N, CA, C and O of each residue as an XYZ file, in Angstrom:
552
protein
N      99.849    173.147    145.996
C      99.390    173.573    144.687
C      98.446    174.745    144.897
O      97.464    174.644    145.633
N      98.746    175.828    144.258
C      97.883    177.012    144.355
C      96.857    176.981    143.232
O      97.201    176.743    142.074
N      95.601    177.220    143.574
C      94.518    177.228    142.590
C      93.701    178.510    142.742
O      93.501    179.019    143.845
N      93.246    179.004    141.619
C      92.305    180.125    141.640
C      90.935    179.580    142.025
O      90.685    178.381    141.897
N      90.067    180.432    142.486
C      88.716    180.029    142.849
C      88.034    179.346    141.661
O      87.956    179.918    140.574
N      87.538    178.117    141.871
C      86.858    177.367    140.823
C      87.781    176.597    139.899
O      87.304    175.796    139.095
N      89.070    176.807    139.984
C      90.038    176.130    139.111
C      90.290    174.705    139.614
O      90.304    174.463    140.821
N      90.486    173.780    138.702
C      90.856    172.409    139.047
C      92.105    172.022    138.266
O      92.341    172.523    137.167
N      92.891    171.141    138.836
C      94.083    170.616    138.173
C      94.202    169.141    138.512
O      93.812    168.704    139.594
N      94.741    168.386    137.578
C      95.026    166.968    137.800
C      96.441    166.879    138.364
O      97.378    167.436    137.792
N      96.592    166.184    139.474
C      97.895    166.006    140.102
C      98.217    164.527    140.180
O      97.334    163.682    140.325
N      99.498    164.241    140.081
C      99.958    162.868    140.240
C     101.260    162.913    141.016
O     102.136    163.730    140.733
N     101.381    162.036    141.985
C     102.623    161.952    142.748
C     102.793    160.523    143.231
O     101.824    159.778    143.372
N     104.024    160.160    143.477
C     104.323    158.805    143.936
C     104.704    158.805    145.403
O     105.230    159.788    145.927
N     104.435    157.709    146.044
C     104.831    157.514    147.432
C     105.705    156.271    147.501
O     105.332    155.212    146.997
N     106.851    156.403    148.117
C     107.760    155.274    148.286
C     107.619    154.670    149.669
O     106.867    155.174    150.504
N     108.339    153.593    149.908
C     108.229    152.910    151.192
C     108.616    153.812    152.346
O     108.050    153.696    153.433
N     109.589    154.726    152.131
C     110.020    155.617    153.215
C     108.914    156.572    153.649
O     108.928    157.062    154.779
N     107.953    156.841    152.758
C     106.836    157.710    153.128
C     105.929    157.045    154.167
O     105.124    157.718    154.810
N     106.057    155.738    154.331
C     105.247    154.992    155.291
C     106.091    154.436    156.437
O     105.567    153.762    157.324
N     107.380    154.713    156.421
C     108.304    154.119    157.381
C     108.378    154.929    158.670
O     108.055    156.116    158.712
N     108.814    154.244    159.710
C     109.099    154.896    160.985
C     110.386    154.297    161.528
O     110.772    153.188    161.158
N     111.043    155.036    162.404
C     112.298    154.555    162.970
C     111.995    153.665    164.162
O     111.290    154.068    165.087
N     112.529    152.458    164.134
C     112.329    151.497    165.211
C     113.644    151.367    165.974
O     114.646    150.910    165.423
N     113.635    151.773    167.250
C     114.874    151.746    168.028
C     115.349    150.322    168.301
O     116.552    150.094    168.428
N     114.434    149.364    168.393
C     114.836    147.970    168.621
C     115.515    147.413    167.376
O     116.547    146.748    167.476
N     114.942    147.681    166.205
C     115.520    147.206    164.949
C     116.700    148.069    164.522
O     117.466    147.682    163.640
N     116.849    149.240    165.146
C     117.910    150.190    164.823
C     117.876    150.581    163.347
O     118.904    150.605    162.671
N     116.681    150.884    162.866
C     116.552    151.288    161.471
C     115.124    151.645    161.119
O     114.210    151.527    161.935
N     114.954    152.085    159.876
C     113.641    152.455    159.365
C     112.915    151.218    158.884
O     113.475    150.415    158.138
N     111.680    151.059    159.304
C     110.881    149.922    158.866
C     109.487    150.395    158.470
O     109.051    151.487    158.834
N     108.812    149.553    157.726
C     107.454    149.851    157.284
C     106.577    148.678    157.689
O     106.879    147.526    157.380
N     105.501    148.979    158.373
C     104.558    147.927    158.739
C     103.621    147.652    157.580
O     103.091    148.573    156.960
N     103.424    146.389    157.299
C     102.432    146.008    156.297
C     101.052    146.332    156.846
O     100.840    146.345    158.058
N     100.129    146.589    155.953
C      98.765    146.858    156.396
C      98.052    147.812    155.473
O      98.543    148.174    154.404
N      96.877    148.208    155.919
C      96.053    149.112    155.124
C      96.214    150.533    155.655
O      96.170    150.765    156.864
N      96.399    151.476    154.739
C      96.559    152.883    155.083
C      95.575    153.704    154.268
O      95.177    153.307    153.173
N      95.184    154.851    154.810
C      94.313    155.751    154.069
C      95.091    157.014    153.731
O      95.698    157.633    154.605
N      95.069    157.389    152.463
C      95.676    158.630    151.988
C      94.533    159.626    151.831
O      93.575    159.367    151.102
N      94.632    160.755    152.507
C      93.571    161.764    152.468
C      94.117    163.076    151.935
O      95.224    163.486    152.284
N      93.336    163.731    151.089
C      93.710    165.020    150.511
C      92.563    165.984    150.766
O      91.396    165.655    150.553
N      92.912    167.171    151.221
C      91.861    168.145    151.491
C      92.410    169.542    151.654
O      93.620    169.765    151.625
N      91.502    170.470    151.825
C      91.878    171.860    152.062
C      92.495    172.005    153.449
O      93.347    172.864    153.672
N      92.058    171.160    154.375
C      92.600    171.129    155.730
C      92.260    169.765    156.320
O      91.575    168.961    155.687
N      92.735    169.513    157.521
C      92.428    168.238    158.172
C      90.929    168.094    158.433
O      90.411    166.980    158.509
N      90.248    169.208    158.568
C      88.801    169.178    158.810
C      87.989    169.153    157.518
O      86.775    168.952    157.552
N      88.656    169.357    156.372
C      87.950    169.459    155.087
C      88.583    168.505    154.071
O      89.222    168.944    153.115
N      88.401    167.200    154.283
C      88.963    166.177    153.395
C      88.063    166.046    152.173
O      86.853    165.854    152.295
N      88.673    166.155    150.986
C      87.895    166.124    149.744
C      88.070    164.821    148.956
O      87.236    164.474    148.119
N      89.159    164.111    149.234
C      89.438    162.884    148.496
C      90.203    161.943    149.422
O      91.112    162.369    150.135
N      89.837    160.682    149.410
C      90.538    159.692    150.230
C      90.596    158.377    149.465
O      89.673    158.024    148.731
N      91.686    157.671    149.650
C      91.847    156.356    149.025
C      92.592    155.455    149.996
O      93.422    155.921    150.777
N      92.295    154.174    149.945
C      92.983    153.187    150.780
C      94.031    152.461    149.939
O      93.800    152.125    148.777
N      95.180    152.230    150.555
C      96.232    151.446    149.916
C      96.633    150.336    150.880
O      96.598    150.513    152.098
N      97.008    149.204    150.327
C      97.482    148.086    151.134
C      98.955    147.899    150.843
O      99.357    147.728    149.693
N      99.755    147.932    151.895
C     101.198    147.787    151.750
C     101.627    146.405    152.211
O     101.150    145.888    153.221
N     102.531    145.826    151.453
C     103.116    144.543    151.803
C     104.545    144.794    152.240
O     105.251    145.588    151.618
N     104.976    144.137    153.288
C     106.331    144.321    153.780
C     106.860    142.992    154.275
O     106.138    142.224    154.912
N     108.117    142.722    153.982
C     108.724    141.486    154.474
C     109.331    141.695    155.859
O     109.743    140.731    156.503
N     109.391    142.931    156.318
C     109.951    143.245    157.633
C     108.850    143.758    158.546
O     108.190    144.752    158.245
N     108.663    143.082    159.648
C     107.707    143.537    160.649
C     108.472    144.246    161.757
O     109.642    143.957    162.010
N     107.802    145.164    162.400
C     108.424    145.875    163.517
C     108.786    144.874    164.612
O     108.001    143.988    164.950
N     109.975    145.033    165.149
C     110.390    144.170    166.245
C     109.596    144.543    167.496
O     109.347    145.721    167.753
N     109.211    143.561    168.248
C     108.481    143.790    169.487
C     109.474    143.611    170.619
O     109.966    142.505    170.841
N     109.777    144.690    171.342
C     110.674    144.591    172.485
C     109.910    143.929    173.629
O     108.759    144.271    173.898
N     110.550    142.995    174.286
C     109.911    142.238    175.358
C     110.581    142.579    176.683
O     111.808    142.562    176.789
N     109.767    142.891    177.697
C     110.268    143.061    179.057
C     109.211    142.538    180.023
O     108.193    141.996    179.595
N     109.445    142.697    181.310
C     108.527    142.156    182.321
C     107.148    142.803    182.264
O     106.162    142.203    182.691
N     107.074    144.036    181.734
C     105.800    144.757    181.667
C     105.022    144.473    180.380
O     103.885    144.921    180.231
N     105.622    143.743    179.466
C     104.967    143.456    178.184
C     103.690    142.652    178.407
O     103.719    141.618    179.074
N     102.566    143.119    177.854
C     101.328    142.338    177.964
C     101.452    141.008    177.213
O     102.131    140.914    176.191
N     100.794    140.008    177.734
C     100.819    138.664    177.165
C     100.496    138.669    175.674
O     101.197    138.027    174.891
N      99.437    139.389    175.266
C      99.033    139.407    173.851
C     100.130    139.984    172.969
O     100.342    139.504    171.856
N     100.833    141.012    173.452
C     101.915    141.607    172.664
C     103.097    140.636    172.570
O     103.731    140.526    171.521
N     103.386    139.942    173.659
C     104.489    138.975    173.653
C     104.231    137.859    172.645
O     105.164    137.345    172.029
N     102.965    137.488    172.479
C     102.636    136.425    171.524
C     102.895    136.840    170.081
O     102.939    135.984    169.198
N     103.069    138.136    169.820
C     103.376    138.614    168.471
C     104.839    138.390    168.111
O     105.206    138.447    166.938
N     105.674    138.137    169.110
C     107.102    137.913    168.893
C     107.335    136.412    168.748
O     106.964    135.648    169.639
N     107.945    135.968    167.636
C     108.075    134.520    167.404
C     108.839    133.772    168.491
O     108.454    132.660    168.852
N     109.911    134.354    169.021
C     110.693    133.667    170.058
C     109.902    133.605    171.364
O     109.858    132.565    172.020
N     109.285    134.713    171.733
C     108.487    134.730    172.964
C     107.309    133.768    172.845
O     106.987    133.048    173.791
N     106.671    133.760    171.681
C     105.519    132.860    171.490
C     105.942    131.397    171.660
O     105.245    130.610    172.298
N     107.084    131.051    171.085
C     107.575    129.671    171.203
C     107.801    129.298    172.668
O     107.468    128.192    173.094
N     108.367    130.226    173.427
C     108.650    129.939    174.839
C     107.404    130.012    175.722
O     107.371    129.430    176.806
N     106.379    130.729    175.253
C     105.121    130.804    175.999
C     104.166    129.663    175.647
O     103.154    129.468    176.319
N     104.486    128.920    174.606
C     103.592    127.856    174.147
C     103.248    126.842    175.244
O     102.084    126.458    175.358
N     104.218    126.393    176.058
C     103.845    125.465    177.135
C     102.833    126.074    178.114
O     101.939    125.376    178.592
N     102.970    127.379    178.416
C     102.008    128.043    179.306
C     100.634    128.092    178.647
O      99.615    127.875    179.302
N     100.613    128.380    177.342
C      99.350    128.387    176.593
C      98.694    127.010    176.623
O      97.494    126.887    176.868
N      99.491    125.984    176.372
C      98.973    124.614    176.374
C      98.408    124.250    177.747
O      97.366    123.602    177.850
N      99.112    124.675    178.804
C      98.646    124.405    180.166
C      97.315    125.078    180.459
O      96.445    124.493    181.104
N      97.157    126.320    179.982
C      95.887    127.028    180.184
C      94.757    126.334    179.439
O      93.642    126.220    179.949
N      95.050    125.874    178.230
C      94.018    125.185    177.445
C      93.603    123.874    178.125
O      92.431    123.499    178.106
N      94.580    123.183    178.723
C      94.261    121.941    179.437
C      93.361    122.226    180.640
O      92.402    121.497    180.893
N      93.682    123.297    181.382
C      92.907    123.633    182.579
C      91.513    124.145    182.264
O      90.558    123.844    182.981
N      91.394    124.925    181.186
C      90.119    125.587    180.898
C      89.395    125.011    179.694
O      88.299    125.458    179.359
N      89.994    124.023    179.038
C      89.363    123.412    177.872
C      89.469    124.293    176.641
O      90.048    125.379    176.692
N      88.910    123.825    175.536
C      88.981    124.564    174.276
C      87.731    125.392    174.007
O      87.631    126.032    172.960
N      86.782    125.388    174.930
C      85.518    126.102    174.700
C      85.556    127.539    175.185
O      86.582    128.215    175.110
N      84.400    127.993    175.689
C      84.261    129.372    176.145
C      85.199    129.703    177.295
O      85.698    130.824    177.391
N      85.440    128.735    178.165
C      86.338    128.969    179.291
C      87.724    129.365    178.833
O      88.345    130.260    179.407
N      88.211    128.700    177.799
C      89.524    129.009    177.245
C      89.534    130.394    176.608
O      90.485    131.154    176.786
N      88.477    130.724    175.865
C      88.387    132.049    175.234
C      88.352    133.151    176.280
O      89.032    134.169    176.143
N      87.561    132.948    177.321
C      87.460    133.939    178.395
C      88.811    134.118    179.072
O      89.225    135.243    179.354
N      89.495    133.014    179.332
C      90.806    133.092    179.969
C      91.799    133.836    179.078
O      92.586    134.641    179.576
N      91.773    133.584    177.782
C      92.686    134.268    176.861
C      92.397    135.767    176.829
O      93.328    136.571    176.776
N      91.133    136.152    176.860
C      90.789    137.578    176.912
C      91.305    138.204    178.195
O      91.861    139.302    178.179
N      91.123    137.510    179.294
C      91.599    137.989    180.584
C      93.122    138.122    180.579
O      93.661    139.109    181.080
N      93.806    137.144    180.023
C      95.266    137.105    180.035
C      95.899    138.088    179.059
O      97.059    138.457    179.242
N      95.188    138.520    178.042
C      95.793    139.318    176.973
C      96.480    140.581    177.477
O      97.519    140.959    176.935
N      95.941    141.243    178.489
C      96.549    142.465    179.017
C      97.425    142.220    180.242
O      97.982    143.163    180.804
N      97.550    140.976    180.652
C      98.340    140.646    181.834
C      99.827    140.764    181.515
O     100.297    140.156    180.554
N     100.585    141.545    182.314
C     102.026    141.644    182.059
C     102.727    140.312    182.349
O     102.296    139.535    183.202
N     103.797    140.077    181.628
C     104.540    138.820    181.796
C     105.034    138.628    183.225
O     105.210    137.492    183.666
N     105.260    139.719    183.956
C     105.757    139.621    185.334
C     104.809    138.843    186.243
O     105.236    138.338    187.282
N     103.532    138.737    185.873
C     102.545    138.025    186.697
C     102.564    136.508    186.466
O     101.996    135.754    187.256
N     103.205    136.070    185.402
C     103.167    134.644    185.067
C     103.840    133.755    186.111
O     103.315    132.677    186.389
N     104.980    134.144    186.708
C     105.533    133.306    187.779
C     104.596    133.214    188.991
O     104.504    132.158    189.616
N     103.907    134.300    189.326
C     102.975    134.297    190.459
C     101.833    133.316    190.201
O     101.357    132.646    191.117
N     101.400    133.242    188.940
C     100.287    132.355    188.572
C     100.749    130.916    188.350
O      99.924    130.022    188.163
N     102.056    130.692    188.369
C     102.572    129.346    188.162
C     102.675    128.931    186.703
O     102.908    127.760    186.404
N     102.502    129.890    185.788
C     102.575    129.564    184.361
C     104.015    129.453    183.881
O     104.304    128.705    182.948
N     104.921    130.193    184.515
C     106.354    130.172    184.209
C     107.108    130.347    185.521
O     106.567    130.891    186.484
N     108.347    129.890    185.560
C     109.199    130.212    186.703
C     109.880    131.546    186.419
O     109.885    132.012    185.280
N     110.454    132.162    187.452
C     111.207    133.415    187.264
C     112.348    133.200    186.277
O     112.594    134.044    185.415
N     113.047    132.066    186.402
C     114.157    131.775    185.487
C     113.666    131.658    184.044
O     114.298    132.182    183.127
N     112.545    130.973    183.846
C     111.993    130.841    182.491
C     111.615    132.205    181.921
O     111.834    132.467    180.738
N     111.049    133.074    182.758
C     110.676    134.412    182.303
C     111.913    135.203    181.894
O     111.917    135.847    180.845
N     112.956    135.163    182.707
C     114.191    135.890    182.383
C     114.830    135.342    181.108
O     115.332    136.112    180.289
N     114.814    134.028    180.935
C     115.357    133.417    179.713
C     114.538    133.825    178.493
O     115.097    134.104    177.432
N     113.224    133.860    178.641
C     112.335    134.281    177.550
C     112.659    135.717    177.120
O     112.796    135.997    175.929
N     112.779    136.621    178.095
C     113.065    138.031    177.799
C     114.420    138.168    177.109
O     114.544    138.879    176.112
N     115.428    137.491    177.639
C     116.766    137.570    177.039
C     116.767    137.025    175.616
O     117.330    137.647    174.715
N     116.143    135.872    175.408
C     116.127    135.258    174.073
C     115.357    136.119    173.078
O     115.794    136.285    171.940
N     114.233    136.661    173.487
C     113.408    137.470    172.578
C     114.114    138.749    172.155
O     113.937    139.215    171.030
N     114.909    139.315    173.045
C     115.563    140.585    172.733
C     116.919    140.437    172.071
O     117.550    141.436    171.727
N     117.381    139.202    171.885
C     118.641    139.002    171.164
C     118.407    138.508    169.756
O     119.355    138.418    168.976
N     117.175    138.186    169.403
C     116.858    137.703    168.051
C     116.853    138.847    167.075
O     116.607    138.643    165.886
């Protein structure tokens, strides 16, 4: 919109779901993540004059691709992987209790790649391979 110096105009425009979508190669399509977004308007990126937050609801969440390098915390976001990791989670809670020890262990484990779980005895190699295959076929 071109404006003369000191001129103001009222503008209105709509944004559809595609304006918030991205292409997900795992889902093989365009998806929109639910969440809070900020819409900013300004003369430039360094000169923002107006901003508003919008909350988007979506029934489709981005698929999380699972492989041996996937961090534990990311794998827990995938429903199939979480179900198969539940026995390992339960085992950790039994060993470290439900208090601070368990919280500390979960923080430590959150960035641990799944490939380390057989070494730690939390899963067997076969269980890990089955988990990866099942998570990526859902």
